[in-house]
Amino acid sequence: MAAFGYICAPSVMLVLALSAAGAVSQAAPPAPPPAPPVPPPMPPASASAKAPAPPEIDHDAHMHASRERHLSSMATSGVHYERGVWMYGDYKQDVDVDTPHACAQACQADEGCLHWNFHVVHHRCDLKSHASGHNSDVPDWISGNSNRYKPGAVEL
């Protein structure tokens, strides 16, 4: 039968085993604890920082700038145009064009169209077969007439 004993030195603890014959053998010291896990690398400061918020958009200023840009583009077109919108008389809505020039051309090419409206922000084109009046106080639309429109004529 073997006997065990411990010897403590200032920096080492030895475990000694005594065999039945009295021989002393040195047992292996306990295994050291595992190393702590390595923390993941920190992302660069620029990657972890949030991107700055986009600047606030003044929607009214954007609309007015869009209207003025489109109105100035129409100045030398030779096409009738004015600020505002023709009311009622919907004929075709949301025609696939992206400029007031193209909206006017779509109206002129369509025998049933007398007036056109173009939204300056959303680039929406509506064609009118007849209308009961024009509202020039609507700031986000440009409108016009086809050559077929005769002011004062009774529209059906």
PDB file of C-alpha atoms in Angstrom:
ATOM      1  CA  MET A   1       0.000   0.000   0.000  1.00  0.00           C
ATOM      2  CA  ALA A   2       1.289   3.441  -0.852  1.00  0.00           C
ATOM      3  CA  ALA A   3       1.210   6.482   1.345  1.00  0.00           C
ATOM      4  CA  PHE A   4       1.021  10.054   0.106  1.00  0.00           C
ATOM      5  CA  GLY A   5       2.491  13.170   1.545  1.00  0.00           C
ATOM      6  CA  TYR A   6       2.701  16.819   0.584  1.00  0.00           C
ATOM      7  CA  ILE A   7       5.682  19.080   0.826  1.00  0.00           C
ATOM      8  CA  CYS A   8       5.047  22.763   0.431  1.00  0.00           C
ATOM      9  CA  ALA A   9       7.881  24.957  -0.660  1.00  0.00           C
ATOM     10  CA  PRO A  10       7.474  28.712  -1.112  1.00  0.00           C
ATOM     11  CA  SER A  11       6.682  28.442  -4.819  1.00  0.00           C
ATOM     12  CA  VAL A  12       6.229  24.708  -5.471  1.00  0.00           C
ATOM     13  CA  MET A  13       4.012  22.072  -3.998  1.00  0.00           C
ATOM     14  CA  LEU A  14       5.263  18.532  -4.465  1.00  0.00           C
ATOM     15  CA  VAL A  15       3.230  15.450  -4.050  1.00  0.00           C
ATOM     16  CA  LEU A  16       5.323  12.537  -2.863  1.00  0.00           C
ATOM     17  CA  ALA A  17       4.233   8.970  -2.984  1.00  0.00           C
ATOM     18  CA  LEU A  18       5.765   6.400  -0.734  1.00  0.00           C
ATOM     19  CA  SER A  19       5.700   2.904  -2.032  1.00  0.00           C
ATOM     20  CA  ALA A  20       5.308  -0.138   0.182  1.00  0.00           C
ATOM     21  CA  ALA A  21       9.065  -0.685  -0.077  1.00  0.00           C
ATOM     22  CA  GLY A  22       9.759   2.759   1.275  1.00  0.00           C
ATOM     23  CA  ALA A  23      10.992   4.265  -1.961  1.00  0.00           C
ATOM     24  CA  VAL A  24      10.000   7.858  -2.554  1.00  0.00           C
ATOM     25  CA  SER A  25       8.788   8.815  -5.967  1.00  0.00           C
ATOM     26  CA  GLN A  26       7.700  12.213  -7.118  1.00  0.00           C
ATOM     27  CA  ALA A  27       4.188  12.489  -8.503  1.00  0.00           C
ATOM     28  CA  ALA A  28       3.496  14.953 -11.267  1.00  0.00           C
ATOM     29  CA  PRO A  29       2.133  18.301 -10.107  1.00  0.00           C
ATOM     30  CA  PRO A  30      -1.496  19.050 -11.066  1.00  0.00           C
ATOM     31  CA  ALA A  31      -2.020  20.451 -14.545  1.00  0.00           C
ATOM     32  CA  PRO A  32      -2.213  24.226 -14.706  1.00  0.00           C
ATOM     33  CA  PRO A  33      -5.656  25.727 -15.361  1.00  0.00           C
ATOM     34  CA  PRO A  34      -6.452  26.498 -18.994  1.00  0.00           C
ATOM     35  CA  ALA A  35      -5.542  29.915 -20.324  1.00  0.00           C
ATOM     36  CA  PRO A  36      -8.402  32.434 -20.390  1.00  0.00           C
ATOM     37  CA  PRO A  37     -10.038  32.849 -23.824  1.00  0.00           C
ATOM     38  CA  VAL A  38      -8.602  35.530 -26.053  1.00  0.00           C
ATOM     39  CA  PRO A  39     -11.118  38.384 -26.450  1.00  0.00           C
ATOM     40  CA  PRO A  40     -12.244  39.085 -30.027  1.00  0.00           C
ATOM     41  CA  PRO A  41     -10.470  41.966 -31.730  1.00  0.00           C
ATOM     42  CA  MET A  42     -12.176  45.337 -31.426  1.00  0.00           C
ATOM     43  CA  PRO A  43     -13.558  46.733 -34.696  1.00  0.00           C
ATOM     44  CA  PRO A  44     -11.933  49.911 -35.966  1.00  0.00           C
ATOM     45  CA  ALA A  45     -13.417  53.064 -34.481  1.00  0.00           C
ATOM     46  CA  SER A  46     -14.783  54.194 -37.831  1.00  0.00           C
ATOM     47  CA  ALA A  47     -16.631  50.906 -38.415  1.00  0.00           C
ATOM     48  CA  SER A  48     -18.264  50.867 -35.001  1.00  0.00           C
ATOM     49  CA  ALA A  49     -19.298  54.521 -35.096  1.00  0.00           C
ATOM     50  CA  LYS A  50     -22.724  55.204 -36.590  1.00  0.00           C
ATOM     51  CA  ALA A  51     -22.823  57.076 -39.851  1.00  0.00           C
ATOM     52  CA  PRO A  52     -24.047  60.619 -39.416  1.00  0.00           C
ATOM     53  CA  ALA A  53     -27.735  61.110 -40.057  1.00  0.00           C
ATOM     54  CA  PRO A  54     -28.542  62.573 -43.461  1.00  0.00           C
ATOM     55  CA  PRO A  55     -29.357  66.260 -43.368  1.00  0.00           C
ATOM     56  CA  GLU A  56     -32.974  67.197 -42.838  1.00  0.00           C
ATOM     57  CA  ILE A  57     -34.764  67.848 -46.129  1.00  0.00           C
ATOM     58  CA  ASP A  58     -36.988  70.881 -46.375  1.00  0.00           C
ATOM     59  CA  HIS A  59     -39.727  69.407 -48.563  1.00  0.00           C
ATOM     60  CA  ASP A  60     -41.221  72.795 -49.407  1.00  0.00           C
ATOM     61  CA  ALA A  61     -37.861  74.138 -50.540  1.00  0.00           C
ATOM     62  CA  HIS A  62     -37.312  70.971 -52.602  1.00  0.00           C
ATOM     63  CA  MET A  63     -40.741  71.341 -54.243  1.00  0.00           C
ATOM     64  CA  HIS A  64     -40.196  75.034 -55.047  1.00  0.00           C
ATOM     65  CA  ALA A  65     -36.737  74.342 -56.480  1.00  0.00           C
ATOM     66  CA  SER A  66     -38.138  71.484 -58.603  1.00  0.00           C
ATOM     67  CA  ARG A  67     -40.975  73.682 -59.864  1.00  0.00           C
ATOM     68  CA  GLU A  68     -38.639  76.525 -60.800  1.00  0.00           C
ATOM     69  CA  ARG A  69     -36.268  74.111 -62.555  1.00  0.00           C
ATOM     70  CA  HIS A  70     -39.123  72.639 -64.615  1.00  0.00           C
ATOM     71  CA  LEU A  71     -40.679  76.037 -65.348  1.00  0.00           C
ATOM     72  CA  SER A  72     -37.344  77.404 -66.584  1.00  0.00           C
ATOM     73  CA  SER A  73     -36.868  74.328 -68.781  1.00  0.00           C
ATOM     74  CA  MET A  74     -40.228  75.079 -70.426  1.00  0.00           C
ATOM     75  CA  ALA A  75     -39.417  78.738 -71.138  1.00  0.00           C
ATOM     76  CA  THR A  76     -38.002  78.119 -74.626  1.00  0.00           C
ATOM     77  CA  SER A  77     -40.094  75.054 -75.479  1.00  0.00           C
ATOM     78  CA  GLY A  78     -42.811  76.804 -77.486  1.00  0.00           C
ATOM     79  CA  VAL A  79     -45.384  74.787 -75.516  1.00  0.00           C
ATOM     80  CA  HIS A  80     -48.167  76.448 -73.528  1.00  0.00           C
ATOM     81  CA  TYR A  81     -47.544  75.996 -69.795  1.00  0.00           C
ATOM     82  CA  GLU A  82     -48.423  77.672 -66.531  1.00  0.00           C
ATOM     83  CA  ARG A  83     -48.168  77.116 -62.817  1.00  0.00           C
ATOM     84  CA  GLY A  84     -51.121  75.258 -61.329  1.00  0.00           C
ATOM     85  CA  VAL A  85     -53.428  72.410 -62.220  1.00  0.00           C
ATOM     86  CA  TRP A  86     -56.429  71.764 -64.444  1.00  0.00           C
ATOM     87  CA  MET A  87     -59.301  70.533 -62.299  1.00  0.00           C
ATOM     88  CA  TYR A  88     -61.513  67.553 -63.144  1.00  0.00           C
ATOM     89  CA  GLY A  89     -61.842  66.046 -66.620  1.00  0.00           C
ATOM     90  CA  ASP A  90     -59.505  63.120 -65.892  1.00  0.00           C
ATOM     91  CA  TYR A  91     -58.725  61.295 -69.110  1.00  0.00           C
ATOM     92  CA  LYS A  92     -55.472  59.396 -68.479  1.00  0.00           C
ATOM     93  CA  GLN A  93     -53.604  59.353 -65.189  1.00  0.00           C
ATOM     94  CA  ASP A  94     -49.971  58.714 -64.346  1.00  0.00           C
ATOM     95  CA  VAL A  95     -48.726  58.638 -67.935  1.00  0.00           C
ATOM     96  CA  ASP A  96     -45.189  57.194 -68.058  1.00  0.00           C
ATOM     97  CA  VAL A  97     -43.106  60.341 -68.671  1.00  0.00           C
ATOM     98  CA  ASP A  98     -40.599  62.191 -66.514  1.00  0.00           C
ATOM     99  CA  THR A  99     -40.573  65.802 -67.752  1.00  0.00           C
ATOM    100  CA  PRO A 100     -43.223  68.445 -68.410  1.00  0.00           C
ATOM    101  CA  HIS A 101     -42.027  68.524 -72.066  1.00  0.00           C
ATOM    102  CA  ALA A 102     -42.824  64.825 -72.450  1.00  0.00           C
ATOM    103  CA  CYS A 103     -46.175  65.282 -70.681  1.00  0.00           C
ATOM    104  CA  ALA A 104     -47.101  68.076 -73.123  1.00  0.00           C
ATOM    105  CA  GLN A 105     -46.007  65.898 -76.059  1.00  0.00           C
ATOM    106  CA  ALA A 106     -48.105  62.967 -74.770  1.00  0.00           C
ATOM    107  CA  CYS A 107     -51.145  65.251 -74.606  1.00  0.00           C
ATOM    108  CA  GLN A 108     -50.509  66.691 -78.069  1.00  0.00           C
ATOM    109  CA  ALA A 109     -50.147  63.195 -79.561  1.00  0.00           C
ATOM    110  CA  ASP A 110     -53.446  61.997 -78.034  1.00  0.00           C
ATOM    111  CA  GLU A 111     -56.529  63.234 -79.933  1.00  0.00           C
ATOM    112  CA  GLY A 112     -58.666  63.025 -76.771  1.00  0.00           C
ATOM    113  CA  CYS A 113     -56.390  65.255 -74.671  1.00  0.00           C
ATOM    114  CA  LEU A 114     -56.998  68.982 -74.256  1.00  0.00           C
ATOM    115  CA  HIS A 115     -54.946  69.719 -71.093  1.00  0.00           C
ATOM    116  CA  TRP A 116     -52.035  68.183 -69.180  1.00  0.00           C
ATOM    117  CA  ASN A 117     -50.819  68.395 -65.572  1.00  0.00           C
ATOM    118  CA  PHE A 118     -47.289  67.546 -64.428  1.00  0.00           C
ATOM    119  CA  HIS A 119     -46.332  67.093 -60.764  1.00  0.00           C
ATOM    120  CA  VAL A 120     -42.903  68.654 -60.282  1.00  0.00           C
ATOM    121  CA  VAL A 121     -41.693  66.410 -57.433  1.00  0.00           C
ATOM    122  CA  HIS A 122     -43.184  62.995 -58.259  1.00  0.00           C
ATOM    123  CA  HIS A 123     -42.963  63.471 -62.063  1.00  0.00           C
ATOM    124  CA  ARG A 124     -46.570  62.414 -62.533  1.00  0.00           C
ATOM    125  CA  CYS A 125     -48.312  63.309 -65.775  1.00  0.00           C
ATOM    126  CA  ASP A 126     -52.114  63.400 -66.056  1.00  0.00           C
ATOM    127  CA  LEU A 127     -54.007  64.096 -69.254  1.00  0.00           C
ATOM    128  CA  LYS A 128     -57.386  65.865 -69.250  1.00  0.00           C
ATOM    129  CA  SER A 129     -60.128  65.556 -71.838  1.00  0.00           C
ATOM    130  CA  HIS A 130     -61.987  68.540 -70.461  1.00  0.00           C
ATOM    131  CA  ALA A 131     -61.759  70.593 -67.347  1.00  0.00           C
ATOM    132  CA  SER A 132     -64.015  72.910 -65.435  1.00  0.00           C
ATOM    133  CA  GLY A 133     -61.306  75.337 -64.433  1.00  0.00           C
ATOM    134  CA  HIS A 134     -57.702  76.000 -63.691  1.00  0.00           C
ATOM    135  CA  ASN A 135     -56.294  76.461 -60.179  1.00  0.00           C
ATOM    136  CA  SER A 136     -53.070  78.477 -60.313  1.00  0.00           C
ATOM    137  CA  ASP A 137     -52.648  78.378 -56.514  1.00  0.00           C
ATOM    138  CA  VAL A 138     -51.403  74.757 -56.512  1.00  0.00           C
ATOM    139  CA  PRO A 139     -47.616  75.203 -56.327  1.00  0.00           C
ATOM    140  CA  ASP A 140     -46.440  71.646 -57.037  1.00  0.00           C
ATOM    141  CA  TRP A 141     -48.028  71.240 -60.493  1.00  0.00           C
ATOM    142  CA  ILE A 142     -47.305  72.675 -63.933  1.00  0.00           C
ATOM    143  CA  SER A 143     -50.069  72.479 -66.507  1.00  0.00           C
ATOM    144  CA  GLY A 144     -50.706  73.322 -70.113  1.00  0.00           C
ATOM    145  CA  ASN A 145     -53.009  73.007 -73.095  1.00  0.00           C
ATOM    146  CA  SER A 146     -52.780  71.076 -76.322  1.00  0.00           C
ATOM    147  CA  ASN A 147     -53.082  72.971 -79.588  1.00  0.00           C
ATOM    148  CA  ARG A 148     -56.612  71.533 -79.887  1.00  0.00           C
ATOM    149  CA  TYR A 149     -57.830  73.541 -76.891  1.00  0.00           C
ATOM    150  CA  LYS A 150     -59.691  76.700 -77.859  1.00  0.00           C
ATOM    151  CA  PRO A 151     -60.319  79.035 -74.918  1.00  0.00           C
ATOM    152  CA  GLY A 152     -63.975  79.990 -74.614  1.00  0.00           C
ATOM    153  CA  ALA A 153     -65.130  76.953 -76.584  1.00  0.00           C
ATOM    154  CA  VAL A 154     -67.591  74.734 -74.771  1.00  0.00           C
ATOM    155  CA  GLU A 155     -65.803  71.638 -73.504  1.00  0.00           C
ATOM    156  CA  LEU A 156     -67.690  68.379 -73.294  1.00  0.00           C
TER     157      LEU A 156
END
